[in-house]
Tab-separated table of C-alpha atoms and ligand atoms in Angstrom:
chain	number	residue	atom	x	y	z
C	6	MET	CA	72.394	104.028	93.501
C	7	THR	CA	71.812	103.472	89.776
C	8	LEU	CA	72.115	99.852	88.750
C	9	TRP	CA	72.402	100.311	84.970
C	10	LYS	CA	74.790	103.257	84.449
C	11	GLY	CA	76.447	101.658	81.401
C	12	ARG	CA	73.412	101.192	79.198
C	13	LEU	CA	71.122	104.106	80.048
C	14	GLY	CA	71.752	107.766	80.662
C	15	ASP	CA	71.371	108.997	84.219
C	16	GLY	CA	68.159	110.866	84.064
C	17	MET	CA	65.283	108.616	85.137
C	18	ALA	CA	62.129	110.689	84.934
C	19	GLU	CA	60.633	111.597	88.268
C	20	GLU	CA	57.398	109.814	87.444
C	21	VAL	CA	59.270	106.630	86.599
C	22	ALA	CA	61.040	106.686	89.922
C	23	ALA	CA	57.737	107.383	91.659
C	24	VAL	CA	55.894	104.487	90.044
C	25	SER	CA	58.669	101.960	90.382
C	26	VAL	CA	60.185	102.609	93.794
C	27	SER	CA	59.385	99.824	96.236
C	28	VAL	CA	61.745	100.402	99.144
C	29	GLY	CA	58.895	101.920	101.173
C	30	PHE	CA	57.367	98.473	101.491
C	31	ASP	CA	60.050	95.940	100.547
C	32	ILE	CA	62.258	97.193	103.389
C	33	VAL	CA	60.622	94.419	105.467
C	34	LEU	CA	62.712	92.024	103.372
C	35	ALA	CA	65.976	93.555	104.656
C	36	GLU	CA	66.750	90.666	107.030
C	37	ASP	CA	66.129	88.149	104.235
C	38	ASP	CA	68.031	90.198	101.672
C	39	ILE	CA	71.053	90.210	103.949
C	40	ALA	CA	70.747	86.465	104.583
C	41	GLY	CA	70.523	85.874	100.819
C	42	SER	CA	73.504	88.133	100.175
C	43	ARG	CA	75.578	86.384	102.841
C	44	ALA	CA	74.879	83.019	101.214
C	45	HIS	CA	75.670	84.435	97.781
C	46	VAL	CA	78.993	85.867	99.007
C	47	GLN	CA	79.903	82.531	100.590
C	48	GLY	CA	79.025	80.817	97.319
C	49	LEU	CA	81.198	83.230	95.321
C	50	GLY	CA	84.056	82.484	97.717
C	51	LYS	CA	83.578	78.734	97.581
C	52	SER	CA	83.632	78.810	93.769
C	53	GLY	CA	86.822	80.907	93.814
C	54	ILE	CA	85.138	83.824	92.055
C	55	ILE	CA	86.185	86.131	94.875
C	56	SER	CA	89.044	85.707	97.378
C	57	THR	CA	88.707	84.707	101.036
C	58	GLU	CA	89.625	88.269	102.077
C	59	GLU	CA	86.939	89.636	99.791
C	60	VAL	CA	84.424	87.226	101.308
C	61	GLN	CA	85.418	88.428	104.780
C	62	SER	CA	85.087	92.114	103.987
C	63	LEU	CA	81.743	91.650	102.214
C	64	LEU	CA	80.369	89.579	105.115
C	65	ALA	CA	81.611	92.172	107.618
C	66	ALA	CA	79.940	94.940	105.619
C	67	LEU	CA	76.701	92.939	105.445
C	68	ASP	CA	76.796	92.450	109.233
C	69	ARG	CA	77.291	96.174	109.670
C	70	VAL	CA	74.361	96.921	107.353
C	71	ALA	CA	72.190	94.523	109.369
C	72	ALA	CA	73.192	96.301	112.584
C	73	GLU	CA	72.552	99.751	111.107
C	74	LEU	CA	69.122	98.693	109.902
C	75	ALA	CA	68.303	97.255	113.315
C	76	GLU	CA	69.498	100.435	115.067
C	77	GLY	CA	67.535	102.545	112.612
C	78	THR	CA	70.640	104.474	111.527
C	79	LEU	CA	70.428	103.220	107.939
C	80	ARG	CA	67.403	104.533	106.119
C	81	PRO	CA	66.449	104.484	102.452
C	82	GLY	CA	67.789	107.447	100.525
C	83	PRO	CA	66.319	109.130	97.445
C	84	GLY	CA	68.236	106.870	95.010
C	85	ASP	CA	67.329	103.594	96.720
C	86	GLU	CA	64.771	102.019	94.449
C	87	ASP	CA	64.281	98.888	96.519
C	88	VAL	CA	65.726	97.072	99.494
C	89	HIS	CA	68.291	95.308	97.295
C	90	THR	CA	69.632	98.650	96.043
C	91	LEU	CA	69.725	100.030	99.566
C	92	VAL	CA	71.738	97.085	100.930
C	93	GLU	CA	74.151	97.028	97.988
C	94	ARG	CA	74.661	100.790	98.145
C	95	ARG	CA	75.562	100.651	101.819
C	96	VAL	CA	77.779	97.543	101.447
C	97	THR	CA	79.682	99.337	98.690
C	98	ALA	CA	80.077	102.444	100.858
C	99	LEU	CA	81.385	100.343	103.760
C	100	ALA	CA	83.540	97.793	101.911
C	101	GLY	CA	84.935	100.009	99.148
C	102	ASP	CA	85.869	98.529	95.775
C	103	VAL	CA	85.027	94.968	96.721
C	104	GLY	CA	81.406	96.097	97.165
C	105	ALA	CA	81.216	96.160	93.384
C	106	LYS	CA	81.654	92.368	93.403
C	107	LEU	CA	78.612	91.605	95.597
C	108	HIS	CA	76.197	91.320	92.685
C	109	THR	CA	78.460	89.020	90.609
C	110	GLY	CA	76.425	86.241	88.980
C	111	ARG	CA	73.240	87.434	90.598
C	112	SER	CA	70.202	89.369	89.433
C	113	ARG	CA	67.577	91.115	91.460
C	114	ASN	CA	65.262	88.580	89.855
C	115	ASP	CA	66.682	85.563	91.680
C	116	GLN	CA	67.510	87.781	94.645
C	117	VAL	CA	63.951	88.998	95.222
C	118	ALA	CA	62.509	85.517	94.718
C	119	THR	CA	64.959	84.218	97.343
C	120	ASP	CA	64.184	87.023	99.783
C	121	LEU	CA	60.468	86.524	99.424
C	122	ARG	CA	60.636	82.786	100.058
C	123	LEU	CA	62.702	83.394	103.174
C	124	TRP	CA	60.221	86.032	104.332
C	125	CYS	CA	57.261	83.737	103.685
C	126	ARG	CA	58.919	80.915	105.575
C	127	ARG	CA	59.356	82.938	108.745
C	128	SER	CA	56.161	84.996	108.460
C	129	LEU	CA	53.790	82.109	107.757
C	130	LEU	CA	55.197	80.409	110.848
C	131	LYS	CA	54.189	83.467	112.848
C	132	VAL	CA	50.676	83.303	111.409
C	133	ALA	CA	50.496	79.600	112.249
C	134	SER	CA	51.738	80.279	115.733
C	135	ASP	CA	49.164	83.055	116.304
C	136	ALA	CA	46.479	80.669	115.030
C	137	VAL	CA	47.586	78.067	117.573
C	138	GLU	CA	47.278	80.688	120.322
C	139	LEU	CA	43.677	81.316	119.318
C	140	GLN	CA	43.045	77.559	119.222
C	141	ASP	CA	44.453	77.356	122.710
C	142	VAL	CA	41.947	79.960	123.918
C	143	LEU	CA	39.128	77.983	122.281
C	144	LEU	CA	40.366	74.808	123.971
C	145	ARG	CA	40.468	76.508	127.353
C	146	ARG	CA	37.006	77.951	126.962
C	147	ALA	CA	35.682	74.617	125.686
C	148	ARG	CA	37.087	72.814	128.735
C	149	GLU	CA	35.643	75.393	131.118
C	150	ALA	CA	32.244	75.189	129.431
C	151	GLY	CA	31.714	71.708	130.894
C	152	ASP	CA	28.131	70.556	130.436
C	153	ALA	CA	26.803	73.907	129.207
C	154	TYR	CA	24.816	73.558	126.020
C	155	LEU	CA	23.111	75.712	123.438
C	156	PRO	CA	21.041	75.143	120.335
C	157	GLY	CA	22.925	73.856	117.336
C	158	TYR	CA	21.547	75.431	114.182
C	159	THR	CA	20.977	74.453	110.592
C	160	HIS	CA	19.566	77.084	108.235
C	161	LEU	CA	19.878	79.351	111.299
C	162	GLN	CA	16.898	77.450	112.755
C	163	ARG	CA	17.309	75.651	116.063
C	164	ALA	CA	18.054	72.022	115.259
C	165	GLN	CA	19.529	69.988	118.138
C	166	PRO	CA	21.257	70.975	121.368
C	167	VAL	CA	25.056	70.741	121.371
C	168	LEU	CA	27.604	71.282	124.113
C	169	LEU	CA	29.128	74.761	124.041
C	170	GLY	CA	32.548	73.107	124.105
C	171	HIS	CA	31.635	71.164	120.974
C	172	HIS	CA	30.613	74.353	119.214
C	173	LEU	CA	33.825	76.160	120.165
C	174	LEU	CA	35.994	73.262	119.038
C	175	ALA	CA	34.254	73.260	115.648
C	176	HIS	CA	36.051	76.561	115.042
C	177	GLY	CA	39.196	75.094	116.561
C	178	TRP	CA	39.318	72.257	114.024
C	179	ALA	CA	38.869	74.678	111.125
C	180	LEU	CA	41.886	76.563	112.454
C	181	ALA	CA	43.781	73.268	112.707
C	182	ARG	CA	43.328	72.832	108.962
C	183	ASP	CA	44.601	76.388	108.467
C	184	VAL	CA	47.726	75.626	110.469
C	185	ASP	CA	48.215	72.435	108.482
C	186	ARG	CA	47.884	74.345	105.210
C	187	LEU	CA	50.344	77.028	106.307
C	188	VAL	CA	52.933	74.424	107.264
C	189	ALA	CA	52.375	72.561	103.977
C	190	THR	CA	52.845	75.822	102.069
C	191	ILE	CA	56.100	76.403	103.934
C	192	ASP	CA	57.239	72.879	103.026
C	193	ARG	CA	56.412	73.457	99.353
C	194	LEU	CA	58.117	76.844	99.104
C	195	ASP	CA	61.291	75.404	100.590
C	196	VAL	CA	63.212	75.666	97.299
C	197	SER	CA	66.027	78.124	96.654
C	198	PRO	CA	65.896	80.256	93.466
C	199	LEU	CA	69.373	81.701	94.112
C	200	GLY	CA	71.714	81.071	91.186
C	201	ALA	CA	69.005	81.362	88.539
C	202	GLY	CA	70.395	84.813	87.734
C	203	ALA	CA	68.240	87.065	85.600
C	204	LEU	CA	66.573	84.035	83.978
C	205	ALA	CA	69.096	81.550	82.611
C	206	GLY	CA	71.796	80.764	85.172
C	207	SER	CA	75.382	81.868	84.770
C	208	SER	CA	78.654	81.350	82.907
C	209	LEU	CA	80.442	81.617	86.262
C	210	PRO	CA	80.957	78.453	88.311
C	211	LEU	CA	78.177	79.180	90.811
C	212	ASP	CA	76.862	76.380	93.004
C	213	PRO	CA	73.107	76.771	93.576
C	214	ASP	CA	73.003	73.609	95.719
C	215	TYR	CA	75.582	75.052	98.073
C	216	VAL	CA	73.800	78.395	98.582
C	217	ALA	CA	70.480	76.579	98.985
C	218	GLY	CA	72.057	74.631	101.847
C	219	VAL	CA	73.515	77.768	103.453
C	220	LEU	CA	70.053	79.343	103.447
C	221	GLY	CA	68.476	76.241	104.966
C	222	PHE	CA	66.424	75.408	101.880
C	223	SER	CA	65.810	71.705	101.233
C	224	ALA	CA	66.492	71.990	97.516
C	225	ARG	CA	67.576	74.308	94.721
C	226	PHE	CA	65.434	75.257	91.711
C	227	GLU	CA	65.184	72.784	88.830
C	228	ASN	CA	64.674	75.384	86.105
C	229	SER	CA	66.060	78.909	86.142
C	230	LEU	CA	63.145	80.406	84.185
C	231	ASP	CA	60.641	78.912	86.606
C	232	ALA	CA	62.760	79.989	89.576
C	233	VAL	CA	62.450	83.696	88.768
C	234	ALA	CA	58.915	83.618	87.335
C	235	ASP	CA	57.233	81.498	90.002
C	236	ARG	CA	55.052	83.203	92.585
C	237	ASP	CA	52.880	80.173	93.325
C	238	PHE	CA	54.116	80.317	96.887
C	239	VAL	CA	52.808	83.873	97.279
C	240	ALA	CA	49.438	82.865	95.826
C	241	GLU	CA	49.320	79.869	98.163
C	242	ALA	CA	50.236	82.004	101.144
C	243	LEU	CA	47.493	84.475	100.211
C	244	PHE	CA	45.004	81.635	99.823
C	245	ASP	CA	45.933	80.106	103.179
C	246	VAL	CA	45.555	83.476	104.834
C	247	ALA	CA	42.311	84.254	102.982
C	248	LEU	CA	40.733	80.956	104.034
C	249	LEU	CA	41.956	81.480	107.576
C	250	GLY	CA	40.338	84.918	107.289
C	251	VAL	CA	37.093	83.298	106.156
C	252	HIS	CA	37.114	81.158	109.300
C	253	LEU	CA	37.800	84.190	111.480
C	254	SER	CA	35.030	86.055	109.688
C	255	ARG	CA	32.535	83.284	110.453
C	256	MET	CA	33.601	83.352	114.088
C	257	GLY	CA	33.235	87.131	114.106
C	258	GLU	CA	29.784	86.955	112.566
C	259	GLU	CA	28.718	84.509	115.249
C	260	ILE	CA	29.877	86.806	118.040
C	261	VAL	CA	28.057	89.723	116.410
C	262	LEU	CA	24.854	87.659	116.516
C	263	TRP	CA	25.412	86.100	119.920
C	264	SER	CA	26.198	89.413	121.626
C	265	SER	CA	23.050	91.060	120.239
C	266	ASP	CA	19.995	91.542	122.455
C	267	GLU	CA	18.139	89.149	120.178
C	268	TRP	CA	20.467	86.227	120.997
C	269	ASP	CA	22.101	87.415	124.201
C	270	PHE	CA	24.288	84.306	124.390
C	271	CYS	CA	27.367	86.235	125.472
C	272	VAL	CA	28.517	89.542	126.911
C	273	LEU	CA	31.665	91.202	125.605
C	274	ASP	CA	34.321	92.265	128.038
C	275	ASP	CA	34.509	96.073	128.137
C	276	ALA	CA	38.139	95.969	126.974
C	277	TYR	CA	37.076	94.125	123.822
C	278	ALA	CA	34.000	96.224	123.067
C	279	THR	CA	33.581	99.707	121.666
C	280	GLY	CA	31.126	102.496	122.360
C	281	SER	CA	29.206	104.843	120.143
C	282	SER	CA	30.123	108.490	119.684
C	283	MET	CA	26.441	109.402	119.759
C	284	LEU	CA	24.417	106.693	121.485
C	285	PRO	CA	25.426	106.531	125.138
C	286	GLN	CA	23.968	103.062	125.748
C	287	LYS	CA	25.892	101.249	122.989
C	288	LYS	CA	28.368	98.436	123.476
C	289	ASN	CA	29.490	97.319	120.055
C	290	PRO	CA	31.305	94.197	118.852
C	291	ASP	CA	33.756	96.034	116.561
C	292	VAL	CA	36.505	93.418	116.946
C	293	ALA	CA	34.160	90.712	115.670
C	294	GLU	CA	32.983	92.988	112.861
C	295	LEU	CA	36.552	93.779	111.838
C	296	ALA	CA	37.321	90.056	111.747
C	297	ARG	CA	34.448	89.827	109.257
C	298	GLY	CA	35.396	93.017	107.442
C	299	LYS	CA	39.092	92.338	106.980
C	300	CYS	CA	38.288	89.065	105.304
C	301	GLY	CA	37.090	90.935	102.210
C	302	ARG	CA	40.491	92.547	101.972
C	303	LEU	CA	42.283	89.205	102.316
C	304	ILE	CA	40.205	87.640	99.559
C	305	GLY	CA	40.823	90.740	97.431
C	306	HIS	CA	44.592	90.390	97.815
C	307	LEU	CA	44.462	86.762	96.666
C	308	THR	CA	42.274	87.609	93.691
C	309	GLY	CA	44.455	90.574	92.795
C	310	LEU	CA	47.627	88.518	92.708
C	311	LEU	CA	46.069	85.731	90.639
C	312	VAL	CA	44.984	88.326	88.101
C	313	THR	CA	48.462	89.863	88.093
C	314	LEU	CA	50.023	86.472	87.415
C	315	LYS	CA	47.636	85.135	84.818
C	316	GLY	CA	48.940	86.998	81.771
C	317	LEU	CA	52.652	87.023	82.474
C	318	PRO	CA	54.990	85.575	79.876
C	319	LEU	CA	58.124	83.849	81.159
C	320	ALA	CA	60.222	84.785	82.975
C	321	TYR	CA	60.565	87.800	85.296
C	322	ASN	CA	58.301	90.777	84.631
C	323	ARG	CA	58.141	93.891	86.734
C	324	ASP	CA	54.474	93.184	87.390
C	325	LEU	CA	55.788	90.704	89.950
C	326	GLN	CA	56.726	93.585	92.213
C	327	GLU	CA	52.983	93.877	92.839
C	328	ASP	CA	53.103	90.634	94.823
C	329	LYS	CA	54.552	92.250	97.912
C	330	GLU	CA	52.106	94.783	99.301
C	331	PRO	CA	49.161	92.349	99.282
C	332	LEU	CA	51.308	89.631	100.839
C	333	PHE	CA	52.694	91.847	103.588
C	334	ASP	CA	49.282	93.369	104.249
C	335	SER	CA	47.455	90.037	104.369
C	336	VAL	CA	49.932	88.575	106.823
C	337	ALA	CA	49.863	91.671	109.037
C	338	GLN	CA	46.057	91.965	108.992
C	339	VAL	CA	45.387	88.322	109.715
C	340	ARG	CA	47.854	88.403	112.611
C	341	LEU	CA	46.171	91.485	114.101
C	342	THR	CA	42.812	89.741	113.746
C	343	LEU	CA	43.998	86.466	115.273
C	344	ARG	CA	45.363	88.270	118.294
C	345	ALA	CA	42.309	90.458	118.802
C	346	LEU	CA	39.949	87.486	118.494
C	347	ALA	CA	42.052	85.492	120.958
C	348	GLY	CA	41.582	88.284	123.503
C	349	LEU	CA	37.894	88.596	122.677
C	350	TYR	CA	37.226	84.869	123.153
C	351	ALA	CA	39.359	84.698	126.273
C	352	THR	CA	37.253	87.373	127.956
C	353	LEU	CA	33.724	86.668	126.699
C	354	GLU	CA	31.162	85.971	129.389
C	355	TRP	CA	28.746	83.243	128.346
C	356	GLN	CA	25.065	83.587	129.162
C	357	HIS	CA	24.528	79.916	129.924
C	358	ASP	CA	20.923	80.378	131.057
C	359	ARG	CA	19.967	82.078	127.822
C	360	MET	CA	21.692	79.427	125.738
C	361	GLN	CA	20.059	76.562	127.608
C	362	GLU	CA	16.646	78.146	127.584
C	363	ALA	CA	16.930	78.494	123.800
C	364	ALA	CA	18.064	74.866	123.489
C	365	ASP	CA	15.410	73.389	125.787
C	366	GLY	CA	12.485	73.766	123.404
C	367	PRO	CA	10.966	70.274	123.171
C	368	SER	CA	11.370	69.986	119.418
C	369	GLY	CA	15.140	69.776	119.955
C	370	ALA	CA	14.463	66.178	121.021
C	371	ALA	CA	12.251	65.261	118.036
C	372	VAL	CA	14.856	63.054	116.446
C	373	ASP	CA	15.432	61.340	119.804
C	374	LEU	CA	11.742	60.368	119.810
C	375	ALA	CA	12.079	58.979	116.300
C	376	GLU	CA	15.238	57.078	117.263
C	377	LEU	CA	13.459	55.600	120.287
C	378	LEU	CA	10.803	54.255	117.927
C	379	VAL	CA	13.584	52.864	115.722
C	380	VAL	CA	15.090	51.065	118.710
C	381	ASN	CA	11.640	49.597	119.331
C	382	GLY	CA	11.565	48.232	115.790
C	383	MET	CA	9.883	50.903	113.660
C	384	PRO	CA	11.535	51.807	110.307
C	385	PHE	CA	13.068	55.294	110.504
C	386	ARG	CA	10.961	56.871	107.721
C	387	GLN	CA	7.774	55.784	109.501
C	388	ALA	CA	9.089	57.044	112.849
C	389	HIS	CA	10.070	60.371	111.277
C	390	GLU	CA	6.566	60.803	109.878
C	391	LEU	CA	4.912	59.856	113.143
C	392	VAL	CA	6.956	62.335	115.218
C	393	GLY	CA	6.627	65.021	112.532
C	394	GLY	CA	2.851	64.606	112.726
C	395	ILE	CA	2.887	65.010	116.517
C	396	VAL	CA	5.017	68.155	116.312
C	397	ARG	CA	2.672	69.538	113.681
C	398	GLU	CA	-0.345	68.816	115.875
C	399	SER	CA	1.345	70.403	118.883
C	400	VAL	CA	1.993	73.582	116.907
C	401	ALA	CA	-1.437	73.677	115.258
C	402	ARG	CA	-3.470	72.963	118.406
C	403	HIS	CA	-1.166	74.746	120.861
C	404	VAL	CA	-0.873	71.581	122.928
C	405	PRO	CA	2.478	71.021	124.664
C	406	LEU	CA	4.456	68.366	122.802
C	407	VAL	CA	5.139	66.472	126.001
C	408	GLU	CA	1.403	65.851	126.529
C	409	LEU	CA	0.949	64.436	123.048
C	410	VAL	CA	4.015	62.235	123.503
C	411	GLN	CA	2.818	60.941	126.865
C	412	SER	CA	-0.570	59.968	125.538
C	413	HIS	CA	0.661	58.430	122.292
C	414	PRO	CA	0.447	54.602	122.269
C	415	ASP	CA	3.873	54.176	120.621
C	416	LEU	CA	5.608	56.703	122.886
C	417	GLY	CA	4.430	57.297	126.486
C	418	ASP	CA	6.358	58.216	129.636
C	419	ALA	CA	9.771	56.867	128.656
C	420	ALA	CA	9.615	58.947	125.500
C	421	ALA	CA	8.401	62.015	127.391
C	422	GLN	CA	11.503	61.842	129.569
C	423	LEU	CA	13.624	62.495	126.492
C	424	LEU	CA	12.049	65.945	126.326
C	425	GLU	CA	13.346	66.914	129.769
C	426	PRO	CA	15.731	69.921	129.670
C	427	GLY	CA	19.330	68.836	129.311
C	428	VAL	CA	18.536	65.259	128.300
C	429	PRO	CA	18.805	65.368	124.489
C	430	VAL	CA	22.417	66.587	124.438
C	431	THR	CA	23.513	63.684	126.643
C	432	ARG	CA	22.229	61.269	123.999
C	433	ARG	CA	24.729	62.350	121.330
C	434	THR	CA	27.126	59.555	122.142
C	435	THR	CA	28.759	58.727	118.812
C	436	PRO	CA	32.453	59.595	118.241
C	437	GLY	CA	32.886	63.214	117.215
C	438	GLY	CA	29.320	63.951	118.349
C	439	ALA	CA	27.977	66.779	120.500
C	440	GLY	CA	27.391	64.939	123.805
C	441	PRO	CA	29.518	64.970	126.971
C	442	ALA	CA	31.450	61.694	126.556
C	443	ALA	CA	32.262	62.321	122.890
C	444	VAL	CA	33.281	65.906	123.619
C	445	ALA	CA	35.513	64.830	126.517
C	446	GLU	CA	37.356	62.570	124.103
C	447	GLN	CA	37.439	65.293	121.466
C	448	LEU	CA	38.988	67.734	123.936
C	449	GLU	CA	41.836	65.278	124.462
C	450	ARG	CA	42.338	64.753	120.742
C	451	PHE	CA	42.268	68.488	120.083
C	452	SER	CA	44.762	69.160	122.834
C	453	ARG	CA	47.113	66.514	121.400
C	454	ARG	CA	46.714	68.029	117.952
C	455	LEU	CA	47.737	71.436	119.322
C	456	ASP	CA	50.856	69.881	120.855
C	457	VAL	CA	51.724	68.240	117.530
C	458	ASP	CA	51.249	71.526	115.666
C	459	ARG	CA	53.324	73.449	118.196
C	460	THR	CA	56.118	70.928	117.659
C	461	ARG	CA	55.817	71.197	113.874
C	462	ILE	CA	56.057	74.996	114.091
C	463	ALA	CA	59.045	74.806	116.435
C	464	ARG	CA	60.760	72.298	114.155
C	465	HIS	CA	60.380	74.763	111.289
C	466	GLY	CA	62.102	77.438	113.324
C	467	GLY	CA	59.567	78.875	115.727
C	468	GLY	CA	57.381	81.905	115.271
C	469	ALA	CA	55.847	82.141	118.744
C	470	GLY	CA	55.395	85.498	120.363
C	471	ALA	CA	56.776	87.528	117.456
C	472	PRO	CA	55.395	91.076	117.386
C	473	VAL	CA	53.027	91.804	114.526
C	474	ALA	CA	55.100	94.881	113.641
C	475	GLU	CA	57.777	92.585	112.258
C	476	THR	CA	55.491	91.622	109.425
C	477	VAL	CA	54.133	95.103	108.722
C	478	ALA	CA	55.686	97.389	106.130
C	479	GLU	CA	56.546	100.736	107.679
Z	6	LIG	N1	61.729	95.358	93.230
Z	6	LIG	C1	61.727	94.308	92.261
Z	6	LIG	C2	60.612	93.290	92.593
Z	6	LIG	O1	60.090	93.379	93.613
Z	6	LIG	C3	63.043	93.612	92.271
Z	6	LIG	C4	63.417	92.964	91.012
Z	6	LIG	C5	63.649	93.960	89.955
Z	6	LIG	N2	64.197	93.355	88.811
Z	6	LIG	C6	64.275	93.950	87.638
Z	6	LIG	N3	64.807	93.310	86.689
Z	6	LIG	N4	63.810	95.150	87.454
Z	6	LIG	O2	60.268	92.468	91.819
């Protein structure tokens, strides 16, 4: 279907068609394009631009197109440049002459911006919902972990023991911020561009507020130029997904380390591990590595779009078509990763003995010794120096720390007891800290937060359990 027969001759060069056709990927917008077209038709009817009968036949044709797309009987043809052309071509074939009225007062510029906002709204909810599923796995594993502990690290050096549950929930809270950001992005993009036309609105009595309401948007655009030129919501979506990807990458990196022979803190379930084509003994953490690897791609998509946007004069420019593939790909890839990591974490076997052995080194209690001295009245700097000196002596003279502590006049037996395996972690009692009582409270707070986020997602229209394929371009 050619959209500009009047002005230009028929013969679009083959190369032009090849470089500009987008239906191969924007077909995922079909559901949103039909929703947008339905609202537009209703708006045309309400304003008296088309008759009630014309509204009915256009809506019936749009329903038929939706059904044909769902059945797979309607497929893009050679002349269908994009999803908008495909839908309009088929509506015109089904509805006859009235089909020619569908595009009245509308441009593909406000149409595509509308479609994309609708797509983002439903797809970001799916991402948020997949993220909540992963958080749920972390919560379950954190609860099960009970009193198990491992070394907490700074600078990748053992620092202080922490409960395994505390460590797992650290990732959970990062994901909670991701969910919050995704929902906030959805709230911000909740503005309808429909009625902005090509760039300036219309001479016809269109009602952008009405169509915004039909589409479930909270508001209509304030400025028609901005409405068709704005892709902030795509950039935000790509940022949210990229930062979520960064969190998943850090989790992946950790599993790569922890499942290595050097750490040996966990064993991968066979179903979530891969083998080597050459080395028979290998069991590789490819899922965790892909979580790390895909993150580069997600960051690249965000950067790419920002660069695309930075030089664009107002209002619509065809460059904006380049927003879609990165967006669709980022959403699909992050959803695949979230689901694979959820399975990986659900099935990991923890090596509690290895973790505890690594955490039980006496220097993990060094700050507890210093804090004991503080409780007994010594200024912290002095206590820090005193304990640091004892640790240094223990290392230099190869004398067990516990012996030096026992024989020290300011420390003695009570202090030596702090070095017992499993004791230091119990002393992290402050709110949000790594010890058992604080973590028990944290588990409750985290669980409540998940319930709140599930409700927020449901209130925005769901997203749970949707297959990833729905957000992947075919
Ligand atoms: N496929 C185009 C896009 O994604 C649709 C809008 C085309 N508009 C135009 N005036 N050429 O941006």
